[in-house]
Amino acid sequence: MELEEMKSIWGELSGKVENQEKIKKEELMKMTRVRYKKKIGKIALAEVLGSVICFAFAIYWIVKFPDLKNPVNQVMMIFNILLVIILPVFSLKSIWQLNQLDLGISHPSEVVNKFIRDKKRFWIVQKAGLFLSCILLITILPPLAELGGNPSVMTEPWFWWAYVLFGFLFFVFFTRMVIGHYKGTLKKSEDILRELD
């Protein structure tokens, strides 16, 4: 076998190996993209469902708003309507940013850094939502009591004991469960991205 022929064969083999590596890398990227989208999709589904519920409450409260006669209750209801419209919008925007992460355009470490930035924004929105939800739990009571036709229930001590015990305990339990799920899912998503390095 001559030297030129060996060079030619070596070049062909090299090209095939490079091509196979490129195909493997593309397949790895595709699988990583699917796994990442699936993880973030779990959070997105929960956020979309929560947003639909919030928007449904907003529509219901807007329809019932003319029934409120007390000006203080009207102000509180306007605040609560704005809250259940604005919070889901910010929440959906933050999860959309996480879902739009493009894995193929830059170096894996840049992708991980962008994910970390988007994750921080997501947590800021979630924490603000939790704080404002606590305010909502208090400010929605007087308007709902008036709409229910029994505003005097607000002066009953048993009502506050029952509400604080059951309402806030449920809120704390549910919130801890959701945050734990979100933290676990985001950690797994980050691990998926770190595997690219």
GROMACS .gro file of C-alpha atoms in nm:
model
  197
    1MET     CA    1   0.000   0.000   0.000
    2GLU     CA    2   0.143   0.332  -0.100
    3LEU     CA    3   0.174   0.635   0.126
    4GLU     CA    4  -0.079   0.837  -0.073
    5GLU     CA    5  -0.335   0.557  -0.054
    6MET     CA    6  -0.283   0.526   0.325
    7LYS     CA    7  -0.329   0.903   0.365
    8SER     CA    8  -0.650   0.884   0.166
    9ILE     CA    9  -0.788   0.595   0.376
   10TRP     CA   10  -0.682   0.772   0.698
   11GLY     CA   11  -0.858   1.091   0.583
   12GLU     CA   12  -1.177   0.897   0.507
   13LEU     CA   13  -1.172   0.725   0.848
   14SER     CA   14  -1.107   1.055   1.022
   15GLY     CA   15  -1.400   1.214   0.843
   16LYS     CA   16  -1.629   0.927   0.939
   17VAL     CA   17  -1.524   0.946   1.305
   18GLU     CA   18  -1.578   1.324   1.312
   19ASN     CA   19  -1.917   1.280   1.147
   20GLN     CA   20  -2.019   1.014   1.401
   21GLU     CA   21  -1.909   1.239   1.690
   22LYS     CA   22  -2.112   1.525   1.544
   23ILE     CA   23  -2.418   1.300   1.513
   24LYS     CA   24  -2.371   1.175   1.871
   25LYS     CA   25  -2.343   1.533   1.997
   26GLU     CA   26  -2.659   1.635   1.809
   27GLU     CA   27  -2.845   1.334   1.952
   28LEU     CA   28  -2.723   1.417   2.304
   29MET     CA   29  -2.838   1.778   2.259
   30LYS     CA   30  -3.178   1.664   2.133
   31MET     CA   31  -3.224   1.422   2.425
   32THR     CA   32  -3.111   1.687   2.674
   33ARG     CA   33  -3.354   1.939   2.523
   34VAL     CA   34  -3.642   1.689   2.554
   35ARG     CA   35  -3.553   1.598   2.916
   36TYR     CA   36  -3.516   1.967   3.013
   37LYS     CA   37  -3.845   2.072   2.850
   38LYS     CA   38  -4.022   1.781   3.020
   39LYS     CA   39  -3.896   1.891   3.365
   40ILE     CA   40  -3.982   2.258   3.313
   41GLY     CA   41  -4.314   2.150   3.161
   42LYS     CA   42  -4.419   2.006   3.498
   43ILE     CA   43  -4.381   2.347   3.661
   44ALA     CA   44  -4.538   2.522   3.361
   45LEU     CA   45  -4.847   2.299   3.380
   46ALA     CA   46  -4.897   2.380   3.749
   47GLU     CA   47  -4.849   2.752   3.683
   48VAL     CA   48  -5.093   2.750   3.390
   49LEU     CA   49  -5.358   2.569   3.596
   50GLY     CA   50  -5.307   2.812   3.885
   51SER     CA   51  -5.332   3.106   3.643
   52VAL     CA   52  -5.657   2.976   3.495
   53ILE     CA   53  -5.803   2.951   3.847
   54CYS     CA   54  -5.685   3.306   3.928
   55PHE     CA   55  -5.835   3.444   3.607
   56ALA     CA   56  -6.162   3.263   3.679
   57PHE     CA   57  -6.177   3.425   4.024
   58ALA     CA   58  -6.098   3.764   3.870
   59ILE     CA   59  -6.387   3.728   3.623
   60TYR     CA   60  -6.624   3.614   3.897
   61TRP     CA   61  -6.525   3.906   4.122
   62ILE     CA   62  -6.560   4.155   3.836
   63VAL     CA   63  -6.911   4.024   3.767
   64LYS     CA   64  -7.002   4.046   4.138
   65PHE     CA   65  -6.836   4.385   4.192
   66PRO     CA   66  -7.158   4.592   4.141
   67ASP     CA   67  -7.314   4.406   4.437
   68LEU     CA   68  -7.060   4.560   4.676
   69LYS     CA   69  -7.193   4.874   4.846
   70ASN     CA   70  -6.925   4.938   5.108
   71PRO     CA   71  -6.651   5.165   4.958
   72VAL     CA   72  -6.377   4.996   5.165
   73ASN     CA   73  -6.483   4.655   5.034
   74GLN     CA   74  -6.488   4.795   4.681
   75VAL     CA   75  -6.127   4.915   4.716
   76MET     CA   76  -6.019   4.580   4.861
   77MET     CA   77  -6.196   4.394   4.580
   78ILE     CA   78  -6.025   4.609   4.314
   79PHE     CA   79  -5.690   4.535   4.480
   80ASN     CA   80  -5.764   4.162   4.486
   81ILE     CA   81  -5.883   4.155   4.125
   82LEU     CA   82  -5.563   4.327   4.012
   83LEU     CA   83  -5.360   4.089   4.225
   84VAL     CA   84  -5.509   3.771   4.076
   85ILE     CA   85  -5.456   3.908   3.725
   86ILE     CA   86  -5.105   4.053   3.760
   87LEU     CA   87  -4.942   3.776   3.966
   88PRO     CA   88  -5.018   3.495   3.720
   89VAL     CA   89  -4.893   3.707   3.430
   90PHE     CA   90  -4.554   3.758   3.598
   91SER     CA   91  -4.542   3.394   3.702
   92LEU     CA   92  -4.616   3.270   3.351
   93LYS     CA   93  -4.355   3.508   3.208
   94SER     CA   94  -4.089   3.376   3.446
   95ILE     CA   95  -4.164   3.012   3.363
   96TRP     CA   96  -4.174   3.099   2.990
   97GLN     CA   97  -3.820   3.240   3.021
   98LEU     CA   98  -3.703   2.914   3.176
   99ASN     CA   99  -3.872   2.718   2.899
  100GLN     CA  100  -3.714   2.929   2.622
  101LEU     CA  101  -3.358   2.837   2.719
  102ASP     CA  102  -3.176   2.755   2.394
  103LEU     CA  103  -2.932   2.474   2.458
  104GLY     CA  104  -2.763   2.476   2.120
  105ILE     CA  105  -2.656   2.836   2.065
  106SER     CA  106  -2.377   2.876   2.316
  107HIS     CA  107  -2.126   2.698   2.536
  108PRO     CA  108  -2.281   2.469   2.802
  109SER     CA  109  -2.147   2.683   3.087
  110GLU     CA  110  -2.323   2.989   2.938
  111VAL     CA  111  -2.647   2.790   2.917
  112VAL     CA  112  -2.615   2.692   3.284
  113ASN     CA  113  -2.543   3.054   3.383
  114LYS     CA  114  -2.850   3.176   3.191
  115PHE     CA  115  -3.059   2.906   3.356
  116ILE     CA  116  -2.936   3.019   3.700
  117ARG     CA  117  -3.029   3.382   3.621
  118ASP     CA  118  -3.375   3.281   3.496
  119LYS     CA  119  -3.421   3.055   3.799
  120LYS     CA  120  -3.344   3.348   4.032
  121ARG     CA  121  -3.605   3.560   3.855
  122PHE     CA  122  -3.854   3.276   3.885
  123TRP     CA  123  -3.794   3.252   4.261
  124ILE     CA  124  -3.828   3.629   4.305
  125VAL     CA  125  -4.169   3.614   4.136
  126GLN     CA  126  -4.269   3.312   4.346
  127LYS     CA  127  -4.167   3.478   4.673
  128ALA     CA  128  -4.350   3.799   4.583
  129GLY     CA  129  -4.652   3.587   4.494
  130LEU     CA  130  -4.644   3.413   4.831
  131PHE     CA  131  -4.622   3.741   5.019
  132LEU     CA  132  -4.905   3.898   4.819
  133SER     CA  133  -5.114   3.581   4.855
  134CYS     CA  134  -5.096   3.622   5.232
  135ILE     CA  135  -5.231   3.975   5.193
  136LEU     CA  136  -5.501   3.841   4.959
  137LEU     CA  137  -5.610   3.588   5.223
  138ILE     CA  138  -5.690   3.877   5.458
  139THR     CA  139  -5.818   4.144   5.219
  140ILE     CA  140  -6.060   3.916   5.036
  141LEU     CA  141  -6.257   3.829   5.350
  142PRO     CA  142  -6.461   4.151   5.399
  143PRO     CA  143  -6.575   4.174   5.034
  144LEU     CA  144  -6.665   3.804   5.028
  145ALA     CA  145  -6.855   3.837   5.355
  146GLU     CA  146  -7.055   4.125   5.206
  147LEU     CA  147  -7.119   3.931   4.884
  148GLY     CA  148  -7.229   3.635   5.096
  149GLY     CA  149  -7.487   3.856   5.263
  150ASN     CA  150  -7.338   3.822   5.612
  151PRO     CA  151  -7.079   4.096   5.677
  152SER     CA  152  -7.129   4.061   6.054
  153VAL     CA  153  -6.948   3.725   6.045
  154MET     CA  154  -6.623   3.925   6.040
  155THR     CA  155  -6.686   4.033   6.400
  156GLU     CA  156  -6.729   3.678   6.528
  157PRO     CA  157  -6.423   3.541   6.715
  158TRP     CA  158  -6.496   3.180   6.609
  159PHE     CA  159  -6.473   3.286   6.244
  160TRP     CA  160  -6.119   3.419   6.286
  161TRP     CA  161  -6.007   3.114   6.483
  162ALA     CA  162  -6.146   2.878   6.219
  163TYR     CA  163  -6.008   3.087   5.934
  164VAL     CA  164  -5.663   3.124   6.086
  165LEU     CA  165  -5.646   2.759   6.186
  166PHE     CA  166  -5.772   2.606   5.865
  167GLY     CA  167  -5.707   2.873   5.604
  168PHE     CA  168  -5.352   2.962   5.695
  169LEU     CA  169  -5.253   2.609   5.792
  170PHE     CA  170  -5.374   2.485   5.455
  171PHE     CA  171  -5.195   2.773   5.283
  172VAL     CA  172  -4.866   2.697   5.462
  173PHE     CA  173  -4.893   2.321   5.398
  174PHE     CA  174  -4.984   2.364   5.030
  175THR     CA  175  -4.714   2.628   4.977
  176ARG     CA  176  -4.441   2.413   5.132
  177MET     CA  177  -4.547   2.119   4.918
  178VAL     CA  178  -4.545   2.324   4.594
  179ILE     CA  179  -4.213   2.496   4.673
  180GLY     CA  180  -4.054   2.160   4.755
  181HIS     CA  181  -4.175   2.022   4.422
  182TYR     CA  182  -4.050   2.327   4.232
  183LYS     CA  183  -3.709   2.318   4.403
  184GLY     CA  184  -3.666   1.949   4.322
  185THR     CA  185  -3.771   1.994   3.960
  186LEU     CA  186  -3.545   2.297   3.908
  187LYS     CA  187  -3.252   2.112   4.068
  188LYS     CA  188  -3.304   1.818   3.832
  189SER     CA  189  -3.331   2.060   3.538
  190GLU     CA  190  -3.002   2.222   3.634
  191ASP     CA  191  -2.839   1.878   3.668
  192ILE     CA  192  -2.955   1.792   3.316
  193LEU     CA  193  -2.791   2.109   3.184
  194ARG     CA  194  -2.469   2.048   3.377
  195GLU     CA  195  -2.437   1.707   3.209
  196LEU     CA  196  -2.363   1.892   2.884
  197ASP     CA  197  -2.023   2.009   3.019
   0.00000   0.00000   0.00000
